[in-house]
Amino acid sequence: MDAFTAGILQRIESTESDLHRAREAGDVFTMDVEQAELDDLRRLAAEYGVHVG
C-alpha cells in the first residue's frame, strides 16, 4: 500500500469516527461538517482508484 492510499484510508477512518461521536452527542453542526468531509474524502479516493471498504 502506498503512502497516499494509507493516508486517505486513515483520514476516512478518523472522519467516520468523528462523525459517529458527533451523532452520539447530537451535535448537528459537527455532523454536517464531518459528513461533508467524509463525502469529499470518498470522492477523492474513488478518483484515484482507492477502494474504501
mmCIF file with all atom_site columns, N, CA and C in Angstrom:
data_model
loop_
_atom_site.group_PDB
_atom_site.id
_atom_site.type_symbol
_atom_site.label_atom_id
_atom_site.label_alt_id
_atom_site.label_comp_id
_atom_site.label_asym_id
_atom_site.label_entity_id
_atom_site.label_seq_id
_atom_site.pdbx_PDB_ins_code
_atom_site.Cartn_x
_atom_site.Cartn_y
_atom_site.Cartn_z
_atom_site.occupancy
_atom_site.B_iso_or_equiv
_atom_site.pdbx_formal_charge
_atom_site.auth_seq_id
_atom_site.auth_comp_id
_atom_site.auth_asym_id
_atom_site.auth_atom_id
_atom_site.pdbx_PDB_model_num
ATOM 1   N N  . MET A 1 1  ? 0.851   -1.172 0.000  1.00 0.00 ? 1  MET A N  1
ATOM 2   C CA . MET A 1 1  ? 0.000   0.000  0.000  1.00 0.00 ? 1  MET A CA 1
ATOM 3   C C  . MET A 1 1  ? 0.898   1.238  0.000  1.00 0.00 ? 1  MET A C  1
ATOM 4   N N  . ASP A 1 2  ? 0.636   2.158  -0.916 1.00 0.00 ? 2  ASP A N  1
ATOM 5   C CA . ASP A 1 2  ? 1.448   3.364  -0.972 1.00 0.00 ? 2  ASP A CA 1
ATOM 6   C C  . ASP A 1 2  ? 1.000   4.384  0.081  1.00 0.00 ? 2  ASP A C  1
ATOM 7   N N  . ALA A 1 3  ? 1.776   5.420  0.235  1.00 0.00 ? 3  ALA A N  1
ATOM 8   C CA . ALA A 1 3  ? 1.522   6.423  1.276  1.00 0.00 ? 3  ALA A CA 1
ATOM 9   C C  . ALA A 1 3  ? 0.201   7.161  1.049  1.00 0.00 ? 3  ALA A C  1
ATOM 10  N N  . PHE A 1 4  ? -0.124  7.452  -0.211 1.00 0.00 ? 4  PHE A N  1
ATOM 11  C CA . PHE A 1 4  ? -1.383  8.139  -0.493 1.00 0.00 ? 4  PHE A CA 1
ATOM 12  C C  . PHE A 1 4  ? -2.571  7.291  -0.066 1.00 0.00 ? 4  PHE A C  1
ATOM 13  N N  . THR A 1 5  ? -2.558  6.027  -0.455 1.00 0.00 ? 5  THR A N  1
ATOM 14  C CA . THR A 1 5  ? -3.664  5.126  -0.113 1.00 0.00 ? 5  THR A CA 1
ATOM 15  C C  . THR A 1 5  ? -3.800  4.982  1.395  1.00 0.00 ? 5  THR A C  1
ATOM 16  N N  . ALA A 1 6  ? -2.691  4.760  2.065  1.00 0.00 ? 6  ALA A N  1
ATOM 17  C CA . ALA A 1 6  ? -2.721  4.622  3.524  1.00 0.00 ? 6  ALA A CA 1
ATOM 18  C C  . ALA A 1 6  ? -3.242  5.899  4.175  1.00 0.00 ? 6  ALA A C  1
ATOM 19  N N  . GLY A 1 7  ? -2.789  7.036  3.687  1.00 0.00 ? 7  GLY A N  1
ATOM 20  C CA . GLY A 1 7  ? -3.204  8.310  4.256  1.00 0.00 ? 7  GLY A CA 1
ATOM 21  C C  . GLY A 1 7  ? -4.687  8.587  4.064  1.00 0.00 ? 7  GLY A C  1
ATOM 22  N N  . ILE A 1 8  ? -5.191  8.344  2.876  1.00 0.00 ? 8  ILE A N  1
ATOM 23  C CA . ILE A 1 8  ? -6.607  8.627  2.615  1.00 0.00 ? 8  ILE A CA 1
ATOM 24  C C  . ILE A 1 8  ? -7.496  7.680  3.411  1.00 0.00 ? 8  ILE A C  1
ATOM 25  N N  . LEU A 1 9  ? -7.089  6.411  3.512  1.00 0.00 ? 9  LEU A N  1
ATOM 26  C CA . LEU A 1 9  ? -7.879  5.461  4.292  1.00 0.00 ? 9  LEU A CA 1
ATOM 27  C C  . LEU A 1 9  ? -7.874  5.823  5.779  1.00 0.00 ? 9  LEU A C  1
ATOM 28  N N  . GLN A 1 10 ? -6.738  6.298  6.274  1.00 0.00 ? 10 GLN A N  1
ATOM 29  C CA . GLN A 1 10 ? -6.655  6.700  7.676  1.00 0.00 ? 10 GLN A CA 1
ATOM 30  C C  . GLN A 1 10 ? -7.531  7.927  7.928  1.00 0.00 ? 10 GLN A C  1
ATOM 31  N N  . ARG A 1 11 ? -7.507  8.879  6.998  1.00 0.00 ? 11 ARG A N  1
ATOM 32  C CA . ARG A 1 11 ? -8.348  10.080 7.148  1.00 0.00 ? 11 ARG A CA 1
ATOM 33  C C  . ARG A 1 11 ? -9.822  9.724  7.108  1.00 0.00 ? 11 ARG A C  1
ATOM 34  N N  . ILE A 1 12 ? -10.202 8.786  6.248  1.00 0.00 ? 12 ILE A N  1
ATOM 35  C CA . ILE A 1 12 ? -11.603 8.350  6.181  1.00 0.00 ? 12 ILE A CA 1
ATOM 36  C C  . ILE A 1 12 ? -12.007 7.704  7.503  1.00 0.00 ? 12 ILE A C  1
ATOM 37  N N  . GLU A 1 13 ? -11.163 6.831  8.014  1.00 0.00 ? 13 GLU A N  1
ATOM 38  C CA . GLU A 1 13 ? -11.456 6.165  9.288  1.00 0.00 ? 13 GLU A CA 1
ATOM 39  C C  . GLU A 1 13 ? -11.604 7.184  10.423 1.00 0.00 ? 13 GLU A C  1
ATOM 40  N N  . SER A 1 14 ? -10.714 8.141  10.469 1.00 0.00 ? 14 SER A N  1
ATOM 41  C CA . SER A 1 14 ? -10.766 9.167  11.505 1.00 0.00 ? 14 SER A CA 1
ATOM 42  C C  . SER A 1 14 ? -12.029 10.025 11.387 1.00 0.00 ? 14 SER A C  1
ATOM 43  N N  . THR A 1 15 ? -12.379 10.385 10.173 1.00 0.00 ? 15 THR A N  1
ATOM 44  C CA . THR A 1 15 ? -13.566 11.201 9.948  1.00 0.00 ? 15 THR A CA 1
ATOM 45  C C  . THR A 1 15 ? -14.829 10.431 10.286 1.00 0.00 ? 15 THR A C  1
ATOM 46  N N  . GLU A 1 16 ? -14.864 9.145  9.949  1.00 0.00 ? 16 GLU A N  1
ATOM 47  C CA . GLU A 1 16 ? -16.016 8.320  10.321 1.00 0.00 ? 16 GLU A CA 1
ATOM 48  C C  . GLU A 1 16 ? -16.168 8.259  11.838 1.00 0.00 ? 16 GLU A C  1
ATOM 49  N N  . SER A 1 17 ? -15.057 8.145  12.535 1.00 0.00 ? 17 SER A N  1
ATOM 50  C CA . SER A 1 17 ? -15.085 8.116  13.995 1.00 0.00 ? 17 SER A CA 1
ATOM 51  C C  . SER A 1 17 ? -15.594 9.446  14.561 1.00 0.00 ? 17 SER A C  1
ATOM 52  N N  . ASP A 1 18 ? -15.102 10.549 14.014 1.00 0.00 ? 18 ASP A N  1
ATOM 53  C CA . ASP A 1 18 ? -15.559 11.875 14.452 1.00 0.00 ? 18 ASP A CA 1
ATOM 54  C C  . ASP A 1 18 ? -17.050 12.057 14.174 1.00 0.00 ? 18 ASP A C  1
ATOM 55  N N  . LEU A 1 19 ? -17.513 11.576 13.042 1.00 0.00 ? 19 LEU A N  1
ATOM 56  C CA . LEU A 1 19 ? -18.928 11.664 12.688 1.00 0.00 ? 19 LEU A CA 1
ATOM 57  C C  . LEU A 1 19 ? -19.766 10.852 13.673 1.00 0.00 ? 19 LEU A C  1
ATOM 58  N N  . HIS A 1 20 ? -19.296 9.672  14.007 1.00 0.00 ? 20 HIS A N  1
ATOM 59  C CA . HIS A 1 20 ? -20.014 8.832  14.962 1.00 0.00 ? 20 HIS A CA 1
ATOM 60  C C  . HIS A 1 20 ? -20.135 9.529  16.323 1.00 0.00 ? 20 HIS A C  1
ATOM 61  N N  . ARG A 1 21 ? -19.043 10.119 16.786 1.00 0.00 ? 21 ARG A N  1
ATOM 62  C CA . ARG A 1 21 ? -19.079 10.843 18.067 1.00 0.00 ? 21 ARG A CA 1
ATOM 63  C C  . ARG A 1 21 ? -20.039 12.031 18.013 1.00 0.00 ? 21 ARG A C  1
ATOM 64  N N  . ALA A 1 22 ? -20.050 12.739 16.904 1.00 0.00 ? 22 ALA A N  1
ATOM 65  C CA . ALA A 1 22 ? -20.955 13.879 16.755 1.00 0.00 ? 22 ALA A CA 1
ATOM 66  C C  . ALA A 1 22 ? -22.407 13.417 16.779 1.00 0.00 ? 22 ALA A C  1
ATOM 67  N N  . ARG A 1 23 ? -22.693 12.289 16.134 1.00 0.00 ? 23 ARG A N  1
ATOM 68  C CA . ARG A 1 23 ? -24.058 11.746 16.151 1.00 0.00 ? 23 ARG A CA 1
ATOM 69  C C  . ARG A 1 23 ? -24.472 11.370 17.565 1.00 0.00 ? 23 ARG A C  1
ATOM 70  N N  . GLU A 1 24 ? -23.572 10.712 18.282 1.00 0.00 ? 24 GLU A N  1
ATOM 71  C CA . GLU A 1 24 ? -23.875 10.323 19.664 1.00 0.00 ? 24 GLU A CA 1
ATOM 72  C C  . GLU A 1 24 ? -24.149 11.535 20.544 1.00 0.00 ? 24 GLU A C  1
ATOM 73  N N  . ALA A 1 25 ? -23.432 12.621 20.279 1.00 0.00 ? 25 ALA A N  1
ATOM 74  C CA . ALA A 1 25 ? -23.584 13.843 21.070 1.00 0.00 ? 25 ALA A CA 1
ATOM 75  C C  . ALA A 1 25 ? -24.764 14.693 20.600 1.00 0.00 ? 25 ALA A C  1
ATOM 76  N N  . GLY A 1 26 ? -25.328 14.368 19.458 1.00 0.00 ? 26 GLY A N  1
ATOM 77  C CA . GLY A 1 26 ? -26.427 15.156 18.914 1.00 0.00 ? 26 GLY A CA 1
ATOM 78  C C  . GLY A 1 26 ? -25.977 16.511 18.378 1.00 0.00 ? 26 GLY A C  1
ATOM 79  N N  . ASP A 1 27 ? -24.698 16.605 17.995 1.00 0.00 ? 27 ASP A N  1
ATOM 80  C CA . ASP A 1 27 ? -24.114 17.853 17.504 1.00 0.00 ? 27 ASP A CA 1
ATOM 81  C C  . ASP A 1 27 ? -24.335 17.954 15.993 1.00 0.00 ? 27 ASP A C  1
ATOM 82  N N  . VAL A 1 28 ? -25.434 18.591 15.615 1.00 0.00 ? 28 VAL A N  1
ATOM 83  C CA . VAL A 1 28 ? -25.845 18.641 14.213 1.00 0.00 ? 28 VAL A CA 1
ATOM 84  C C  . VAL A 1 28 ? -24.830 19.375 13.342 1.00 0.00 ? 28 VAL A C  1
ATOM 85  N N  . PHE A 1 29 ? -24.295 20.476 13.826 1.00 0.00 ? 29 PHE A N  1
ATOM 86  C CA . PHE A 1 29 ? -23.323 21.230 13.035 1.00 0.00 ? 29 PHE A CA 1
ATOM 87  C C  . PHE A 1 29 ? -22.095 20.373 12.720 1.00 0.00 ? 29 PHE A C  1
ATOM 88  N N  . THR A 1 30 ? -21.539 19.734 13.747 1.00 0.00 ? 30 THR A N  1
ATOM 89  C CA . THR A 1 30 ? -20.350 18.902 13.539 1.00 0.00 ? 30 THR A CA 1
ATOM 90  C C  . THR A 1 30 ? -20.686 17.703 12.662 1.00 0.00 ? 30 THR A C  1
ATOM 91  N N  . MET A 1 31 ? -21.880 17.155 12.807 1.00 0.00 ? 31 MET A N  1
ATOM 92  C CA . MET A 1 31 ? -22.298 16.057 11.934 1.00 0.00 ? 31 MET A CA 1
ATOM 93  C C  . MET A 1 31 ? -22.262 16.495 10.476 1.00 0.00 ? 31 MET A C  1
ATOM 94  N N  . ASP A 1 32 ? -22.777 17.681 10.194 1.00 0.00 ? 32 ASP A N  1
ATOM 95  C CA . ASP A 1 32 ? -22.787 18.185 8.820  1.00 0.00 ? 32 ASP A CA 1
ATOM 96  C C  . ASP A 1 32 ? -21.371 18.389 8.287  1.00 0.00 ? 32 ASP A C  1
ATOM 97  N N  . VAL A 1 33 ? -20.513 18.967 9.121  1.00 0.00 ? 33 VAL A N  1
ATOM 98  C CA . VAL A 1 33 ? -19.128 19.213 8.719  1.00 0.00 ? 33 VAL A CA 1
ATOM 99  C C  . VAL A 1 33 ? -18.405 17.898 8.445  1.00 0.00 ? 33 VAL A C  1
ATOM 100 N N  . GLU A 1 34 ? -18.534 16.948 9.362  1.00 0.00 ? 34 GLU A N  1
ATOM 101 C CA . GLU A 1 34 ? -17.852 15.663 9.201  1.00 0.00 ? 34 GLU A CA 1
ATOM 102 C C  . GLU A 1 34 ? -18.403 14.873 8.015  1.00 0.00 ? 34 GLU A C  1
ATOM 103 N N  . GLN A 1 35 ? -19.706 14.933 7.784  1.00 0.00 ? 35 GLN A N  1
ATOM 104 C CA . GLN A 1 35 ? -20.290 14.226 6.644  1.00 0.00 ? 35 GLN A CA 1
ATOM 105 C C  . GLN A 1 35 ? -19.784 14.820 5.335  1.00 0.00 ? 35 GLN A C  1
ATOM 106 N N  . ALA A 1 36 ? -19.685 16.133 5.262  1.00 0.00 ? 36 ALA A N  1
ATOM 107 C CA . ALA A 1 36 ? -19.157 16.777 4.052  1.00 0.00 ? 36 ALA A CA 1
ATOM 108 C C  . ALA A 1 36 ? -17.702 16.373 3.824  1.00 0.00 ? 36 ALA A C  1
ATOM 109 N N  . GLU A 1 37 ? -16.922 16.333 4.906  1.00 0.00 ? 37 GLU A N  1
ATOM 110 C CA . GLU A 1 37 ? -15.524 15.920 4.800  1.00 0.00 ? 37 GLU A CA 1
ATOM 111 C C  . GLU A 1 37 ? -15.432 14.465 4.336  1.00 0.00 ? 37 GLU A C  1
ATOM 112 N N  . LEU A 1 38 ? -16.272 13.617 4.888  1.00 0.00 ? 38 LEU A N  1
ATOM 113 C CA . LEU A 1 38 ? -16.286 12.206 4.514  1.00 0.00 ? 38 LEU A CA 1
ATOM 114 C C  . LEU A 1 38 ? -16.664 12.032 3.049  1.00 0.00 ? 38 LEU A C  1
ATOM 115 N N  . ASP A 1 39 ? -17.660 12.769 2.601  1.00 0.00 ? 39 ASP A N  1
ATOM 116 C CA . ASP A 1 39 ? -18.063 12.711 1.187  1.00 0.00 ? 39 ASP A CA 1
ATOM 117 C C  . ASP A 1 39 ? -16.902 13.122 0.277  1.00 0.00 ? 39 ASP A C  1
ATOM 118 N N  . ASP A 1 40 ? -16.194 14.190 0.646  1.00 0.00 ? 40 ASP A N  1
ATOM 119 C CA . ASP A 1 40 ? -15.057 14.649 -0.152 1.00 0.00 ? 40 ASP A CA 1
ATOM 120 C C  . ASP A 1 40 ? -13.934 13.618 -0.180 1.00 0.00 ? 40 ASP A C  1
ATOM 121 N N  . LEU A 1 41 ? -13.643 13.026 0.969  1.00 0.00 ? 41 LEU A N  1
ATOM 122 C CA . LEU A 1 41 ? -12.583 12.024 1.031  1.00 0.00 ? 41 LEU A CA 1
ATOM 123 C C  . LEU A 1 41 ? -12.938 10.789 0.201  1.00 0.00 ? 41 LEU A C  1
ATOM 124 N N  . ARG A 1 42 ? -14.183 10.360 0.280  1.00 0.00 ? 42 ARG A N  1
ATOM 125 C CA . ARG A 1 42 ? -14.610 9.200  -0.510 1.00 0.00 ? 42 ARG A CA 1
ATOM 126 C C  . ARG A 1 42 ? -14.561 9.500  -2.005 1.00 0.00 ? 42 ARG A C  1
ATOM 127 N N  . ARG A 1 43 ? -14.950 10.710 -2.389 1.00 0.00 ? 43 ARG A N  1
ATOM 128 C CA . ARG A 1 43 ? -14.874 11.111 -3.795 1.00 0.00 ? 43 ARG A CA 1
ATOM 129 C C  . ARG A 1 43 ? -13.422 11.105 -4.264 1.00 0.00 ? 43 ARG A C  1
ATOM 130 N N  . LEU A 1 44 ? -12.539 11.665 -3.448 1.00 0.00 ? 44 LEU A N  1
ATOM 131 C CA . LEU A 1 44 ? -11.118 11.701 -3.781 1.00 0.00 ? 44 LEU A CA 1
ATOM 132 C C  . LEU A 1 44 ? -10.545 10.289 -3.906 1.00 0.00 ? 44 LEU A C  1
ATOM 133 N N  . ALA A 1 45 ? -10.919 9.434  -2.977 1.00 0.00 ? 45 ALA A N  1
ATOM 134 C CA . ALA A 1 45 ? -10.454 8.043  -3.041 1.00 0.00 ? 45 ALA A CA 1
ATOM 135 C C  . ALA A 1 45 ? -10.922 7.383  -4.336 1.00 0.00 ? 45 ALA A C  1
ATOM 136 N N  . ALA A 1 46 ? -12.177 7.570  -4.693 1.00 0.00 ? 46 ALA A N  1
ATOM 137 C CA . ALA A 1 46 ? -12.719 6.970  -5.913 1.00 0.00 ? 46 ALA A CA 1
ATOM 138 C C  . ALA A 1 46 ? -11.998 7.490  -7.151 1.00 0.00 ? 46 ALA A C  1
ATOM 139 N N  . GLU A 1 47 ? -11.696 8.775  -7.165 1.00 0.00 ? 47 GLU A N  1
ATOM 140 C CA . GLU A 1 47 ? -10.993 9.366  -8.309 1.00 0.00 ? 47 GLU A CA 1
ATOM 141 C C  . GLU A 1 47 ? -9.632  8.728  -8.530 1.00 0.00 ? 47 GLU A C  1
ATOM 142 N N  . TYR A 1 48 ? -8.996  8.300  -7.445 1.00 0.00 ? 48 TYR A N  1
ATOM 143 C CA . TYR A 1 48 ? -7.648  7.722  -7.540 1.00 0.00 ? 48 TYR A CA 1
ATOM 144 C C  . TYR A 1 48 ? -7.652  6.194  -7.423 1.00 0.00 ? 48 TYR A C  1
ATOM 145 N N  . GLY A 1 49 ? -8.856  5.604  -7.505 1.00 0.00 ? 49 GLY A N  1
ATOM 146 C CA . GLY A 1 49 ? -8.951  4.162  -7.525 1.00 0.00 ? 49 GLY A CA 1
ATOM 147 C C  . GLY A 1 49 ? -8.686  3.478  -6.192 1.00 0.00 ? 49 GLY A C  1
ATOM 148 N N  . VAL A 1 50 ? -8.866  4.206  -5.113 1.00 0.00 ? 50 VAL A N  1
ATOM 149 C CA . VAL A 1 50 ? -8.672  3.621  -3.781 1.00 0.00 ? 50 VAL A CA 1
ATOM 150 C C  . VAL A 1 50 ? -9.998  3.008  -3.343 1.00 0.00 ? 50 VAL A C  1
ATOM 151 N N  . HIS A 1 51 ? -9.976  1.706  -3.072 1.00 0.00 ? 51 HIS A N  1
ATOM 152 C CA . HIS A 1 51 ? -11.186 1.015  -2.628 1.00 0.00 ? 51 HIS A CA 1
ATOM 153 C C  . HIS A 1 51 ? -11.392 1.279  -1.140 1.00 0.00 ? 51 HIS A C  1
ATOM 154 N N  . VAL A 1 52 ? -12.567 1.812  -0.823 1.00 0.00 ? 52 VAL A N  1
ATOM 155 C CA . VAL A 1 52 ? -12.924 2.088  0.572  1.00 0.00 ? 52 VAL A CA 1
ATOM 156 C C  . VAL A 1 52 ? -13.903 1.010  1.004  1.00 0.00 ? 52 VAL A C  1
ATOM 157 N N  . GLY A 1 53 ? -13.516 0.225  2.005  1.00 0.00 ? 53 GLY A N  1
ATOM 158 C CA . GLY A 1 53 ? -14.341 -0.901 2.451  1.00 0.00 ? 53 GLY A CA 1
ATOM 159 C C  . GLY A 1 53 ? -15.483 -0.519 3.339  1.00 0.00 ? 53 GLY A C  1
#
